[in-house]
Amino acid sequence: MSGIVVQNIARADPEVIDGLAACGVATVHEAQGRTGLLASYIRPIYTGARIAGSAVTISAPPGDNWMVHVAIEQLQAGDILLLAPTSPCEDGYFGDLLATSAQSRGCRGLIIDAGVRDIRDLTEMKFPVWSKAIFAQGTVKNTLGSVNVPVVCANALVNPGDVLVADDDGVCVVPREKTEAVLEAARKREAKEVEKRTKLTSGVLGLDIYKMRERLADQGLKYV
Amino acid sequence: MSGIVVQNIARADPEVIDGLAACGVATVHEAQGRTGLLASYIRPIYTGARIAGSAVTISAPPGDNWMVHVAIEQLQAGDILLLAPTSPCEDGYFGDLLATSAQSRGCRGLIIDAGVRDIRDLTEMKFPVWSKAIFAQGTVKNTLGSVNVPVVCANALVNPGDVLVADDDGVCVVPREKTEAVLEAARKREAKEVEKRTKLTSGVLGLDIYKMRERLADQGLKYV
Amino acid sequence: MSGIVVQNIARADPEVIDGLAACGVATVHEAQGRTGLLASYIRPIYTGARIAGSAVTISAPPGDNWMVHVAIEQLQAGDILLLAPTSPCEDGYFGDLLATSAQSRGCRGLIIDAGVRDIRDLTEMKFPVWSKAIFAQGTVKNTLGSVNVPVVCANALVNPGDVLVADDDGVCVVPREKTEAVLEAARKREAKEVEKRTKLTSGVLGLDIYKMRERLADQGLKYV
Amino acid sequence: MSGIVVQNIARADPEVIDGLAACGVATVHEAQGRTGLLASYIRPIYTGARIAGSAVTISAPPGDNWMVHVAIEQLQAGDILLLAPTSPCEDGYFGDLLATSAQSRGCRGLIIDAGVRDIRDLTEMKFPVWSKAIFAQGTVKNTLGSVNVPVVCANALVNPGDVLVADDDGVCVVPREKTEAVLEAARKREAKEVEKRTKLTSGVLGLDIYKMRERLADQGLKYV
Amino acid sequence: MSGIVVQNIARADPEVIDGLAACGVATVHEAQGRTGLLASYIRPIYTGARIAGSAVTISAPPGDNWMVHVAIEQLQAGDILLLAPTSPCEDGYFGDLLATSAQSRGCRGLIIDAGVRDIRDLTEMKFPVWSKAIFAQGTVKNTLGSVNVPVVCANALVNPGDVLVADDDGVCVVPREKTEAVLEAARKREAKEVEKRTKLTSGVLGLDIYKMRERLADQGLKYV
Amino acid sequence: MSGIVVQNIARADPEVIDGLAACGVATVHEAQGRTGLLASYIRPIYTGARIAGSAVTISAPPGDNWMVHVAIEQLQAGDILLLAPTSPCEDGYFGDLLATSAQSRGCRGLIIDAGVRDIRDLTEMKFPVWSKAIFAQGTVKNTLGSVNVPVVCANALVNPGDVLVADDDGVCVVPREKTEAVLEAARKREAKEVEKRTKLTSGVLGLDIYKMRERLADQGLKYV
């Protein structure tokens, strides 16, 4: 099952991808029926980044980053690297040299269910990473994994070419074939939110905007 | 036990509350006999905020934020929302729309033993949140909880109207009826610290300021 | 085994220590054969600090910071305090007063496998701390520990006088007698990285720089 | 707030207490409105014990078991010791000697949000313990705490004299003044369960027993 | 994406399923290329059970076990229930009544990335469960989920009808269409192990059986 | 630092080792000044085993058990294998085949700061293991580590030839050169405990046996 590199993967429309980035993780997650979130322990190494891109996936053994080098050759501009170790690991698979290489190919960032290092350099380079850990622990290059195969990463299924959306709220994966529908739903949601925000700012209550009072009373809520 | 909203709760004196905010969590915690801290996993979503306010408490089922809407109606200027789920949960109960609504009523922030989302918006709005997790996971509005009942939140007992003090060190709860005494003790403590800080800056040792040498020798400390 | 203060410890050459700080944790860790890292849960209270110094070690009971006062007297300019509790604890052993005292003696920072408080003050004072937790919980001064004895801290062995290197990537300990050799190896590593970074920036792949293609094929990697 | 021993506490009716033990944790928890459970990390040191008793509470500093000795004097036959440390700790506060002493006074077991040791002896003695950890780490006897004051233990509020029910499912606290009502509700619940169990054994579905089909359809459940 | 019940799912050959059970988790995992393991926090509630069966999957909201009732109707003899909550949860979704109902339909056990209760009853009934937690916390029946859709459970992808193998080592999922090939590989592996075990029992070293000495020397291993 | 096998290590006196086993972990830990415990997450795979033996240490990369094979050749009757991974890992490094091999050389058990598998077989073979995890995840044999070098394992320093004591309470390491002194102290402690146990069984309080009442009063304890 390991030792495979899939070279040609389908990617979503770049404009749709950028549209999803603009919507952000929370909205995209809601727009696709509250699915696709990676576990909450995946956190950004610095705040403020908001990106989306096509997933180039890596399945790698614990403590071995050989496949990262292999994956970088498969990157196209606009892609995001995503690494899932085959068993739990927090070693620093990735640092400033690999980021330099990935960035030179147009890679937008890294999502990794493991560790990362050279945080200061990555921050200065504006190469955003969402990781399970920050850990300087080095890795070896002795055992094969695979590139561009389906992986489960931080409890979410990611297929190569799926769109990853990442910001300060975490990471969400959108199946490639649903990206257009999800973007449309996300924009509708955003449009509605503008209206709601105006009302809420003026002091109108959610209880009234969403007409909750009757249902609350039906359920038996008592004011004392 | 659930399905209740207590509408009229007593609150502490606003000036006392602001005085506690100025003292900060560590000092207030010491001043009330080293009690009242919420667990250390409750962390601010951004650094630098220091607030105090009266607790409007929410007991909510896992993954259901219906009661947050109910609680917002109960807010007065200077209050802080505090949510304890009835079982451990890290879903994002709260985001920018609810924050807009709460802020329009003068709410100073949120303490939540669960997750929060829309971190970027909350930071820009300067609506501070101390939470267990940052997670975009959405919630439903199907099951009742209660508002303004006593809750255990992150291993601390909080009664509605108790004063919550929160800063970069975490969160401390001060029972409403003890706020004045605690503020007085906190200010005395602060006054003493000014003096100590001057001495310590000049190089005098704590061993001498606190006269520890004799007691250390009595206990058998050996210098080799 | 406790109740001992070792007063005269050997320290490494100050220039070597500063050289290690300049190299940073990830490079130093690699240069000494991928050893010496403290566990990844030890994190800085603010980003951007990069220090190295001689370890003044503290072995302290849970929830008791008496020995910190004793240790401060043993500090020399350029030292770093390192505290390992005798059993797991996250109490706030250290705050702004102790930092003031330590800083007045030239201490460069604190590494602690427990909690710290007064984060805002420590940040303003530029007194960097790497800790397991941020927690306002106070401690007592009732039970002896030891100062400048070997300790295991966050799963790493630290002898007094060993050099601690700390930055945003975490903390690494370098045995005192190896500091010169490690610095030399670290600088060689850095020199090589400059060259690699230039190549990688220009788009040359790691696969080619490190001549990995043949070995990957030998192992059976398949491109499909 | 510490340094207090409350000597005379009210206890519930012994027959009611034994009735609650017979119902078990899950049933009692349901019978009092799904409240009162201690966190799930509190686990029995051996399986098969099912007890209930009046809580003699201990608030103790981390790593200091002095107050356990004080609390044992306050025990009456049928009581259960409950210890909450003032900050998180997993040290072994309790072992076979303390169990011998407690058992000689009729104590039925220990609930502790910390560690315990001498597991083999405690198992042979049939002295059941529900704890956060098993850890041989010793404690000191240097700092006061309190006995028979209200404590928050594993995220649940426990007042002295409240009834603790503990079995393989965990631990539940029943406020003393509600014990009779809870027992009555628990027995009703048990009676109903007998009937349901018979139907379910014969193959009748919960969907039909609880008449769920219509409500599921209303909510939009689709069979495909 | 939720609110769907898939009624007719394909299942693997019952004899193949039983063959996989006999091989056990570790062997099956190796035989399919070291894939398919659920996370190690999924543990059996009692030791000694070893089962395999076809997965009837449940995707359920946190703290809501309505869909378990729906899923039980879909069970056939030889099936195993598998529940993945839509966000992390440790509530007790399942107890003795549901087990009675499931067992009456020939269900062999439950795998759940959440909590379970009534441990004593389940053990007596010999209804094995592998869970994330044991927790008496009750659940509601208010929000739809889905039955027999693909789910990610404890970091593993499970499709309805896949074969689950579970024993004291944990849980492994075998894709339905690979079950025969995996069983064949597992049996070959077992046959080889018999031979190896005999040699190892007689004192022959793995170093010699697997001819490792030369490769170790090539890598530079030094005996001192 | 890796790639080394130390062949001749000193071992403690077999009778002393067996004496320490008879005392058990809690007593040995106390007898050597409350030092030497491995972290509490190291738990036995089955209850009831109580062993002691000389440590044959293994430093191994994450997910790679090659060095276990190398270490087994170094085993003598009465030894215990101890494995510390170079970074956190829970893979199953060890199962029934390796246990067969180790047992054939007189090895008494395994302590591992990682995972183990084939639990059922190991239990039947009576080969005790204390581990961080039970996990069927397989490992590779590609990267060197070392055998019989000093390691930090579960936050404790272990030198080859040190004596490991393990039972249901956990694991304690006794430095080889201190074994006789520790055994003597442990036996004295046991003798005293017999006497205390008799008194405590008869109902005499620890408060009186240890003469605590006066010191408690001095500290300010109040009975109310």
Coordinates of C-alpha atoms in Angstrom, one line a residue, chain A residues 10-222:
Chain A
A10 CA -7.1 16.6 -10.8
R11 CA -7.4 20.0 -9.2
A12 CA -10.3 22.3 -8.7
D13 CA -10.8 25.6 -10.5
P14 CA -8.3 28.2 -9.1
E15 CA -11.0 30.9 -8.8
V16 CA -13.2 28.6 -6.8
I17 CA -10.3 27.8 -4.5
D18 CA -9.6 31.4 -3.9
G19 CA -13.2 32.0 -3.3
L20 CA -13.2 29.4 -0.6
A21 CA -10.2 31.0 1.0
A22 CA -12.0 34.3 1.2
C23 CA -15.0 32.6 3.0
G24 CA -12.8 31.1 5.7
V25 CA -13.0 27.8 7.6
A26 CA -16.0 28.3 9.7
T27 CA -18.2 29.4 6.9
V28 CA -17.0 26.7 4.5
H29 CA -17.5 24.0 7.1
E30 CA -21.1 25.2 7.7
A31 CA -21.7 25.5 3.9
Q32 CA -20.9 21.8 3.3
G33 CA -23.2 20.5 6.1
R34 CA -20.8 20.7 9.0
T35 CA -18.3 18.2 7.7
G36 CA -14.7 18.1 6.8
L37 CA -12.9 19.7 9.8
L38 CA -9.6 18.4 10.9
A39 CA -9.2 17.8 14.7
S40 CA -8.9 21.0 16.8
Y41 CA -5.3 20.1 17.9
I42 CA -4.1 21.2 14.4
R43 CA -3.1 24.8 15.1
P44 CA -1.4 27.5 13.0
I45 CA 2.2 28.3 13.9
Y46 CA 1.4 32.0 13.6
T47 CA -1.9 33.9 13.4
G48 CA -3.4 35.8 10.5
A49 CA -2.9 33.5 7.6
R50 CA -5.9 32.4 5.6
I51 CA -5.3 30.2 2.6
A52 CA -6.9 27.6 0.3
G53 CA -5.2 25.2 -2.1
S54 CA -5.2 21.8 -3.7
A55 CA -4.0 19.0 -1.4
V56 CA -0.8 17.1 -2.4
T57 CA -1.0 14.4 0.2
I58 CA 1.8 12.5 1.9
S59 CA 1.6 9.3 3.9
A60 CA 4.8 9.0 5.8
P61 CA 6.2 6.6 8.5
P62 CA 6.8 8.1 12.0
G63 CA 10.0 10.1 12.2
D64 CA 10.8 9.8 8.5
N65 CA 10.4 12.7 6.1
W66 CA 11.8 11.2 2.9
M67 CA 8.5 11.4 1.2
V68 CA 8.3 15.2 1.7
H69 CA 11.2 15.5 -0.8
V70 CA 9.3 13.3 -3.2
A71 CA 6.1 15.3 -2.8
I72 CA 7.7 18.6 -3.4
E73 CA 8.4 17.6 -7.0
Q74 CA 4.7 17.0 -7.5
L75 CA 3.7 20.5 -6.4
Q76 CA 2.1 23.0 -8.7
A77 CA 1.5 26.7 -7.9
G78 CA -1.5 27.0 -5.6
D79 CA -1.0 23.6 -3.9
I80 CA -0.9 22.9 -0.2
L81 CA 1.2 20.0 1.2
L82 CA -0.7 17.7 3.7
L83 CA 1.2 15.1 5.7
A84 CA -0.4 12.3 7.7
P85 CA 2.0 10.0 9.5
T86 CA 1.1 6.3 9.5
S87 CA 1.1 6.3 13.3
P88 CA 1.0 9.2 15.8
C89 CA 4.2 11.3 15.8
E90 CA 5.2 14.8 16.7
D91 CA 8.7 14.9 15.2
G92 CA 9.7 18.0 13.2
Y93 CA 9.3 16.7 9.6
F94 CA 9.6 20.1 8.0
G95 CA 11.7 23.2 8.4
D96 CA 13.0 26.3 6.6
L97 CA 14.9 24.4 3.9
L98 CA 11.9 22.4 2.8
A99 CA 9.7 25.5 3.0
T100 CA 12.1 27.3 0.7
S101 CA 11.9 24.5 -1.8
A102 CA 8.1 24.2 -1.6
Q103 CA 7.7 28.0 -1.8
S104 CA 9.8 28.1 -4.9
R105 CA 7.3 25.9 -6.6
G106 CA 4.3 28.1 -5.5
C107 CA 3.2 26.0 -2.6
R108 CA 0.9 28.0 -0.3
G109 CA 1.5 26.2 3.0
L110 CA 1.6 22.9 4.9
I111 CA -0.9 21.0 7.0
I112 CA 0.7 18.3 9.1
D113 CA -0.6 15.9 11.7
A114 CA 2.9 15.9 13.3
G115 CA 5.6 18.4 14.2
V116 CA 7.4 21.3 12.5
R117 CA 10.5 23.3 13.3
D118 CA 12.3 26.5 12.3
I119 CA 9.2 28.5 13.4
R120 CA 11.0 31.8 13.3
D121 CA 12.2 31.3 9.7
L122 CA 8.9 30.0 8.5
T123 CA 7.1 33.0 10.1
E124 CA 9.6 35.5 8.4
M125 CA 9.2 33.7 5.1
K126 CA 5.4 33.9 5.5
F127 CA 5.1 30.2 4.8
P128 CA 2.1 29.2 7.0
V129 CA 1.9 25.8 8.7
W130 CA -0.9 24.2 10.7
S131 CA 0.5 21.4 12.8
K132 CA 0.0 19.1 15.8
A133 CA 3.2 20.2 17.5
I134 CA 6.2 22.4 17.3
F135 CA 9.2 20.2 17.9
A136 CA 12.9 20.4 16.8
Q137 CA 13.2 16.6 16.7
G138 CA 14.9 15.6 13.5
T139 CA 13.8 12.8 11.2
V140 CA 15.5 10.2 9.0
K141 CA 15.1 9.3 5.3
N142 CA 15.1 5.5 5.3
T143 CA 11.6 4.2 4.7
L144 CA 9.1 4.7 1.8
G145 CA 5.6 6.1 2.1
S146 CA 3.3 7.4 -0.6
V147 CA 2.4 10.6 -2.3
N148 CA -1.0 11.6 -3.6
V149 CA -2.9 8.7 -2.1
P150 CA -6.0 9.1 0.1
V151 CA -5.1 9.7 3.7
V152 CA -6.9 10.1 7.0
C153 CA -5.3 13.2 8.6
A154 CA -6.3 14.4 12.1
N155 CA -9.5 12.4 11.9
A156 CA -10.5 13.7 8.4
L157 CA -10.4 11.9 5.1
V158 CA -8.4 13.8 2.5
N159 CA -8.1 12.8 -1.2
P160 CA -5.4 14.3 -3.4
G161 CA -6.7 17.3 -5.2
D162 CA -9.3 18.0 -2.5
V163 CA -9.3 21.7 -1.5
L164 CA -7.9 22.6 1.9
V165 CA -9.1 25.8 3.6
A166 CA -7.1 27.0 6.6
D167 CA -7.1 30.0 8.9
D168 CA -7.0 30.8 12.6
D169 CA -10.0 28.6 13.2
G170 CA -8.2 25.5 11.9
V171 CA -8.4 23.4 8.7
C172 CA -11.4 22.2 6.6
V173 CA -11.2 19.8 3.6
V174 CA -13.7 20.2 0.7
P175 CA -14.0 17.2 -1.7
R176 CA -12.8 18.4 -5.1
E177 CA -16.0 17.6 -6.9
K178 CA -18.1 19.6 -4.4
T179 CA -16.0 22.8 -4.4
E180 CA -18.3 24.8 -6.6
A181 CA -21.5 23.9 -4.8
V182 CA -19.8 24.6 -1.5
L183 CA -18.6 28.0 -2.6
E184 CA -22.1 28.9 -3.7
A185 CA -23.6 27.9 -0.4
A186 CA -20.8 29.6 1.5
R187 CA -21.4 32.9 -0.3
K188 CA -25.2 32.7 0.3
R189 CA -24.4 32.1 4.0
E190 CA -22.1 35.1 4.1
A191 CA -24.7 37.3 2.4
K192 CA -27.2 36.4 5.1
E193 CA -24.8 37.0 7.8
V194 CA -24.2 40.6 6.8
E195 CA -27.9 41.3 7.3
K196 CA -28.0 39.5 10.6
R197 CA -24.9 41.3 11.8
T198 CA -26.5 44.7 11.2
K199 CA -29.6 43.7 13.2
L200 CA -27.6 42.2 16.0
T201 CA -25.3 45.3 16.2
S202 CA -28.5 47.4 16.6
G203 CA -29.5 45.3 19.6
V204 CA -32.1 43.0 18.1
L205 CA -31.9 39.7 19.8
G206 CA -31.2 36.3 18.1
L207 CA -34.2 35.0 20.0
D208 CA -36.3 37.3 17.8
I209 CA -34.4 37.2 14.6
Y210 CA -34.5 33.4 14.6
K211 CA -38.0 33.3 16.1
M212 CA -36.9 31.0 18.9
R213 CA -39.3 32.0 21.7
E214 CA -42.2 29.8 20.8
R215 CA -40.1 26.7 20.4
L216 CA -38.3 27.3 23.6
A217 CA -41.6 27.6 25.4
D218 CA -42.9 24.4 23.8
Q219 CA -39.8 22.6 25.1
G220 CA -40.6 23.8 28.6
L221 CA -38.1 26.6 29.2
K222 CA -39.1 28.4 32.4

